[in-house]
JSON list of C-alpha atoms in Angstrom, two decimals:
[
{"chain": "A", "resi": 1, "resn": "LYS", "atom": "CA", "xyz": [23.64, -129.79, -108.63]},
{"chain": "A", "resi": 2, "resn": "ALA", "atom": "CA", "xyz": [20.23, -131.40, -109.02]},
{"chain": "A", "resi": 3, "resn": "VAL", "atom": "CA", "xyz": [18.56, -127.99, -109.41]},
{"chain": "A", "resi": 4, "resn": "GLN", "atom": "CA", "xyz": [21.16, -126.27, -111.57]},
{"chain": "A", "resi": 5, "resn": "ALA", "atom": "CA", "xyz": [21.99, -129.10, -114.01]},
{"chain": "A", "resi": 6, "resn": "PRO", "atom": "CA", "xyz": [18.58, -128.88, -115.76]},
{"chain": "A", "resi": 7, "resn": "GLU", "atom": "CA", "xyz": [18.86, -125.07, -115.83]},
{"chain": "A", "resi": 8, "resn": "ILE", "atom": "CA", "xyz": [22.27, -125.29, -117.49]},
{"chain": "A", "resi": 9, "resn": "THR", "atom": "CA", "xyz": [21.03, -127.84, -120.03]},
{"chain": "A", "resi": 10, "resn": "LEU", "atom": "CA", "xyz": [18.07, -125.58, -120.87]},
{"chain": "A", "resi": 11, "resn": "LEU", "atom": "CA", "xyz": [20.26, -122.49, -121.20]},
{"chain": "A", "resi": 12, "resn": "LYS", "atom": "CA", "xyz": [22.70, -124.33, -123.46]},
{"chain": "A", "resi": 13, "resn": "SER", "atom": "CA", "xyz": [19.86, -125.53, -125.69]},
{"chain": "A", "resi": 14, "resn": "TRP", "atom": "CA", "xyz": [18.50, -122.06, -126.47]},
{"chain": "A", "resi": 15, "resn": "PRO", "atom": "CA", "xyz": [21.33, -120.81, -128.72]},
{"chain": "A", "resi": 16, "resn": "THR", "atom": "CA", "xyz": [21.41, -124.09, -130.64]},
{"chain": "A", "resi": 17, "resn": "ALA", "atom": "CA", "xyz": [17.63, -124.02, -131.12]},
{"chain": "A", "resi": 18, "resn": "SER", "atom": "CA", "xyz": [17.86, -120.51, -132.58]},
{"chain": "A", "resi": 19, "resn": "GLY", "atom": "CA", "xyz": [20.86, -121.33, -134.80]},
{"chain": "A", "resi": 20, "resn": "GLN", "atom": "CA", "xyz": [23.41, -119.44, -132.71]},
{"chain": "A", "resi": 21, "resn": "SER", "atom": "CA", "xyz": [26.80, -120.66, -131.56]},
{"chain": "A", "resi": 22, "resn": "THR", "atom": "CA", "xyz": [27.16, -122.17, -128.11]},
{"chain": "A", "resi": 23, "resn": "ASP", "atom": "CA", "xyz": [30.83, -121.14, -127.99]},
{"chain": "A", "resi": 24, "resn": "SER", "atom": "CA", "xyz": [31.29, -119.02, -124.87]},
{"chain": "A", "resi": 25, "resn": "SER", "atom": "CA", "xyz": [34.64, -117.59, -125.99]},
{"chain": "A", "resi": 26, "resn": "GLY", "atom": "CA", "xyz": [32.85, -114.37, -126.96]},
{"chain": "A", "resi": 27, "resn": "MET", "atom": "CA", "xyz": [32.12, -113.89, -123.28]},
{"chain": "A", "resi": 28, "resn": "SER", "atom": "CA", "xyz": [35.76, -113.73, -122.25]},
{"chain": "A", "resi": 29, "resn": "GLY", "atom": "CA", "xyz": [36.53, -110.42, -120.66]},
{"chain": "A", "resi": 30, "resn": "MET", "atom": "CA", "xyz": [32.92, -109.95, -119.57]},
{"chain": "A", "resi": 31, "resn": "GLU", "atom": "CA", "xyz": [32.53, -109.36, -115.90]},
{"chain": "A", "resi": 32, "resn": "MET", "atom": "CA", "xyz": [29.41, -110.92, -114.48]},
{"chain": "A", "resi": 33, "resn": "ASN", "atom": "CA", "xyz": [28.21, -110.27, -110.98]},
{"chain": "A", "resi": 34, "resn": "GLY", "atom": "CA", "xyz": [28.93, -113.23, -108.74]},
{"chain": "A", "resi": 35, "resn": "MET", "atom": "CA", "xyz": [31.62, -114.86, -110.86]},
{"chain": "A", "resi": 36, "resn": "MET", "atom": "CA", "xyz": [34.68, -115.87, -108.91]},
{"chain": "A", "resi": 37, "resn": "ALA", "atom": "CA", "xyz": [38.04, -114.41, -109.81]},
{"chain": "A", "resi": 38, "resn": "GLN", "atom": "CA", "xyz": [40.94, -116.78, -110.37]},
{"chain": "A", "resi": 39, "resn": "SER", "atom": "CA", "xyz": [42.43, -115.59, -107.08]},
{"chain": "A", "resi": 40, "resn": "ASP", "atom": "CA", "xyz": [39.23, -116.67, -105.29]},
{"chain": "A", "resi": 41, "resn": "MET", "atom": "CA", "xyz": [39.40, -120.09, -106.93]},
{"chain": "A", "resi": 42, "resn": "ASP", "atom": "CA", "xyz": [43.09, -120.40, -106.03]},
{"chain": "A", "resi": 43, "resn": "ALA", "atom": "CA", "xyz": [42.38, -119.50, -102.40]},
{"chain": "A", "resi": 44, "resn": "LEU", "atom": "CA", "xyz": [39.66, -122.14, -102.27]},
{"chain": "A", "resi": 45, "resn": "LYS", "atom": "CA", "xyz": [41.89, -124.75, -103.88]},
{"chain": "A", "resi": 46, "resn": "SER", "atom": "CA", "xyz": [44.67, -124.17, -101.35]},
{"chain": "A", "resi": 47, "resn": "ALA", "atom": "CA", "xyz": [42.36, -124.06, -98.31]},
{"chain": "A", "resi": 48, "resn": "ASP", "atom": "CA", "xyz": [41.35, -127.03, -96.22]},
{"chain": "A", "resi": 49, "resn": "GLY", "atom": "CA", "xyz": [39.03, -127.93, -93.40]},
{"chain": "A", "resi": 50, "resn": "THR", "atom": "CA", "xyz": [36.86, -125.22, -91.92]},
{"chain": "A", "resi": 51, "resn": "THR", "atom": "CA", "xyz": [38.61, -122.52, -93.94]},
{"chain": "A", "resi": 52, "resn": "ALA", "atom": "CA", "xyz": [37.75, -124.30, -97.20]},
{"chain": "A", "resi": 53, "resn": "SER", "atom": "CA", "xyz": [34.14, -124.78, -96.13]},
{"chain": "A", "resi": 54, "resn": "THR", "atom": "CA", "xyz": [33.79, -121.13, -95.15]},
{"chain": "A", "resi": 55, "resn": "LEU", "atom": "CA", "xyz": [35.37, -119.90, -98.37]},
{"chain": "A", "resi": 56, "resn": "PHE", "atom": "CA", "xyz": [33.22, -122.21, -100.47]},
{"chain": "A", "resi": 57, "resn": "LEU", "atom": "CA", "xyz": [29.98, -121.14, -98.80]},
{"chain": "A", "resi": 58, "resn": "THR", "atom": "CA", "xyz": [30.88, -117.45, -98.90]},
{"chain": "A", "resi": 59, "resn": "GLN", "atom": "CA", "xyz": [31.82, -117.64, -102.58]},
{"chain": "A", "resi": 60, "resn": "MET", "atom": "CA", "xyz": [28.71, -119.63, -103.48]},
{"chain": "A", "resi": 61, "resn": "ILE", "atom": "CA", "xyz": [26.48, -117.09, -101.71]},
{"chain": "A", "resi": 62, "resn": "GLN", "atom": "CA", "xyz": [28.04, -114.33, -103.84]},
{"chain": "A", "resi": 63, "resn": "HIS", "atom": "CA", "xyz": [27.69, -116.48, -106.97]},
{"chain": "A", "resi": 64, "resn": "HIS", "atom": "CA", "xyz": [24.01, -117.16, -106.23]},
{"chain": "A", "resi": 65, "resn": "LYS", "atom": "CA", "xyz": [23.38, -113.46, -105.56]},
{"chain": "A", "resi": 66, "resn": "GLY", "atom": "CA", "xyz": [24.84, -112.73, -108.99]},
{"chain": "A", "resi": 67, "resn": "ALA", "atom": "CA", "xyz": [22.45, -115.23, -110.58]},
{"chain": "A", "resi": 68, "resn": "ILE", "atom": "CA", "xyz": [19.55, -113.62, -108.72]},
{"chain": "A", "resi": 69, "resn": "ASP", "atom": "CA", "xyz": [20.63, -110.16, -109.94]},
{"chain": "A", "resi": 70, "resn": "MET", "atom": "CA", "xyz": [20.77, -111.41, -113.55]},
{"chain": "A", "resi": 71, "resn": "SER", "atom": "CA", "xyz": [17.39, -113.11, -113.14]},
{"chain": "A", "resi": 72, "resn": "ASN", "atom": "CA", "xyz": [15.85, -109.91, -111.78]},
{"chain": "A", "resi": 73, "resn": "GLU", "atom": "CA", "xyz": [17.27, -108.07, -114.79]},
{"chain": "A", "resi": 74, "resn": "GLU", "atom": "CA", "xyz": [15.62, -110.62, -117.08]},
{"chain": "A", "resi": 75, "resn": "LEU", "atom": "CA", "xyz": [12.31, -110.14, -115.28]},
{"chain": "A", "resi": 76, "resn": "SER", "atom": "CA", "xyz": [12.63, -106.37, -115.74]},
{"chain": "A", "resi": 77, "resn": "THR", "atom": "CA", "xyz": [13.62, -106.35, -119.40]},
{"chain": "A", "resi": 78, "resn": "GLY", "atom": "CA", "xyz": [12.98, -109.80, -120.85]},
{"chain": "A", "resi": 79, "resn": "LYS", "atom": "CA", "xyz": [10.20, -110.75, -123.19]},
{"chain": "A", "resi": 80, "resn": "ASP", "atom": "CA", "xyz": [10.63, -114.50, -123.77]},
{"chain": "A", "resi": 81, "resn": "THR", "atom": "CA", "xyz": [8.19, -116.40, -121.56]},
{"chain": "A", "resi": 82, "resn": "SER", "atom": "CA", "xyz": [10.56, -119.37, -121.16]},
{"chain": "A", "resi": 83, "resn": "ALA", "atom": "CA", "xyz": [13.38, -117.10, -120.02]},
{"chain": "A", "resi": 84, "resn": "LEU", "atom": "CA", "xyz": [11.08, -115.25, -117.64]},
{"chain": "A", "resi": 85, "resn": "GLU", "atom": "CA", "xyz": [9.90, -118.51, -116.12]},
{"chain": "A", "resi": 86, "resn": "LEU", "atom": "CA", "xyz": [13.47, -119.72, -115.72]},
{"chain": "A", "resi": 87, "resn": "ALA", "atom": "CA", "xyz": [14.42, -116.40, -114.08]},
{"chain": "A", "resi": 88, "resn": "LYS", "atom": "CA", "xyz": [11.61, -116.85, -111.54]},
{"chain": "A", "resi": 89, "resn": "ASN", "atom": "CA", "xyz": [12.74, -120.42, -110.83]},
{"chain": "A", "resi": 90, "resn": "ILE", "atom": "CA", "xyz": [16.35, -119.34, -110.38]},
{"chain": "A", "resi": 91, "resn": "ILE", "atom": "CA", "xyz": [15.37, -116.59, -107.95]},
{"chain": "A", "resi": 92, "resn": "SER", "atom": "CA", "xyz": [13.28, -119.00, -105.89]},
{"chain": "A", "resi": 93, "resn": "ALA", "atom": "CA", "xyz": [15.77, -121.87, -105.81]},
{"chain": "A", "resi": 94, "resn": "GLN", "atom": "CA", "xyz": [18.86, -119.80, -105.22]},
{"chain": "A", "resi": 95, "resn": "THR", "atom": "CA", "xyz": [17.24, -117.66, -102.53]},
{"chain": "A", "resi": 96, "resn": "THR", "atom": "CA", "xyz": [16.46, -120.88, -100.67]},
{"chain": "A", "resi": 97, "resn": "GLU", "atom": "CA", "xyz": [20.01, -122.15, -101.20]},
{"chain": "A", "resi": 98, "resn": "ILE", "atom": "CA", "xyz": [21.47, -118.88, -99.91]},
{"chain": "A", "resi": 99, "resn": "SER", "atom": "CA", "xyz": [19.43, -119.25, -96.72]},
{"chain": "A", "resi": 100, "resn": "THR", "atom": "CA", "xyz": [20.72, -122.79, -96.27]},
{"chain": "A", "resi": 101, "resn": "MET", "atom": "CA", "xyz": [24.33, -121.71, -96.84]},
{"chain": "A", "resi": 102, "resn": "LYS", "atom": "CA", "xyz": [23.97, -118.85, -94.35]},
{"chain": "A", "resi": 103, "resn": "GLU", "atom": "CA", "xyz": [22.66, -121.32, -91.77]},
{"chain": "A", "resi": 104, "resn": "LEU", "atom": "CA", "xyz": [25.67, -123.55, -92.43]},
{"chain": "A", "resi": 105, "resn": "LEU", "atom": "CA", "xyz": [28.01, -120.59, -91.98]},
{"chain": "A", "resi": 106, "resn": "ALA", "atom": "CA", "xyz": [26.30, -119.74, -88.72]},
{"chain": "A", "resi": 107, "resn": "GLY", "atom": "CA", "xyz": [26.86, -123.30, -87.54]},
{"chain": "A", "resi": 108, "resn": "LYS", "atom": "CA", "xyz": [23.19, -124.31, -87.40]}
]
């Protein structure tokens, strides 16, 4: 939360700064790598204990991998230096978080 909150704030500020809408309704129907399906969220909501922890960590690993994929795409095709820097930061932070979550799953 401490790492991603500033990233989210920055991302939300970019459309406003360029005069674009921040309404995400235009994204409905888009399928983004790493986004959880409603069935995944329902399974997590109904789980408890170790099952809930395992589901949460597994889903978050997939979610983070999706963010890394999108960040790599930005590094490959992007031109804005702020976006490129953010992409690098996301890759670094979320790679570290994935390692931590895998350790938790392994019981370390």
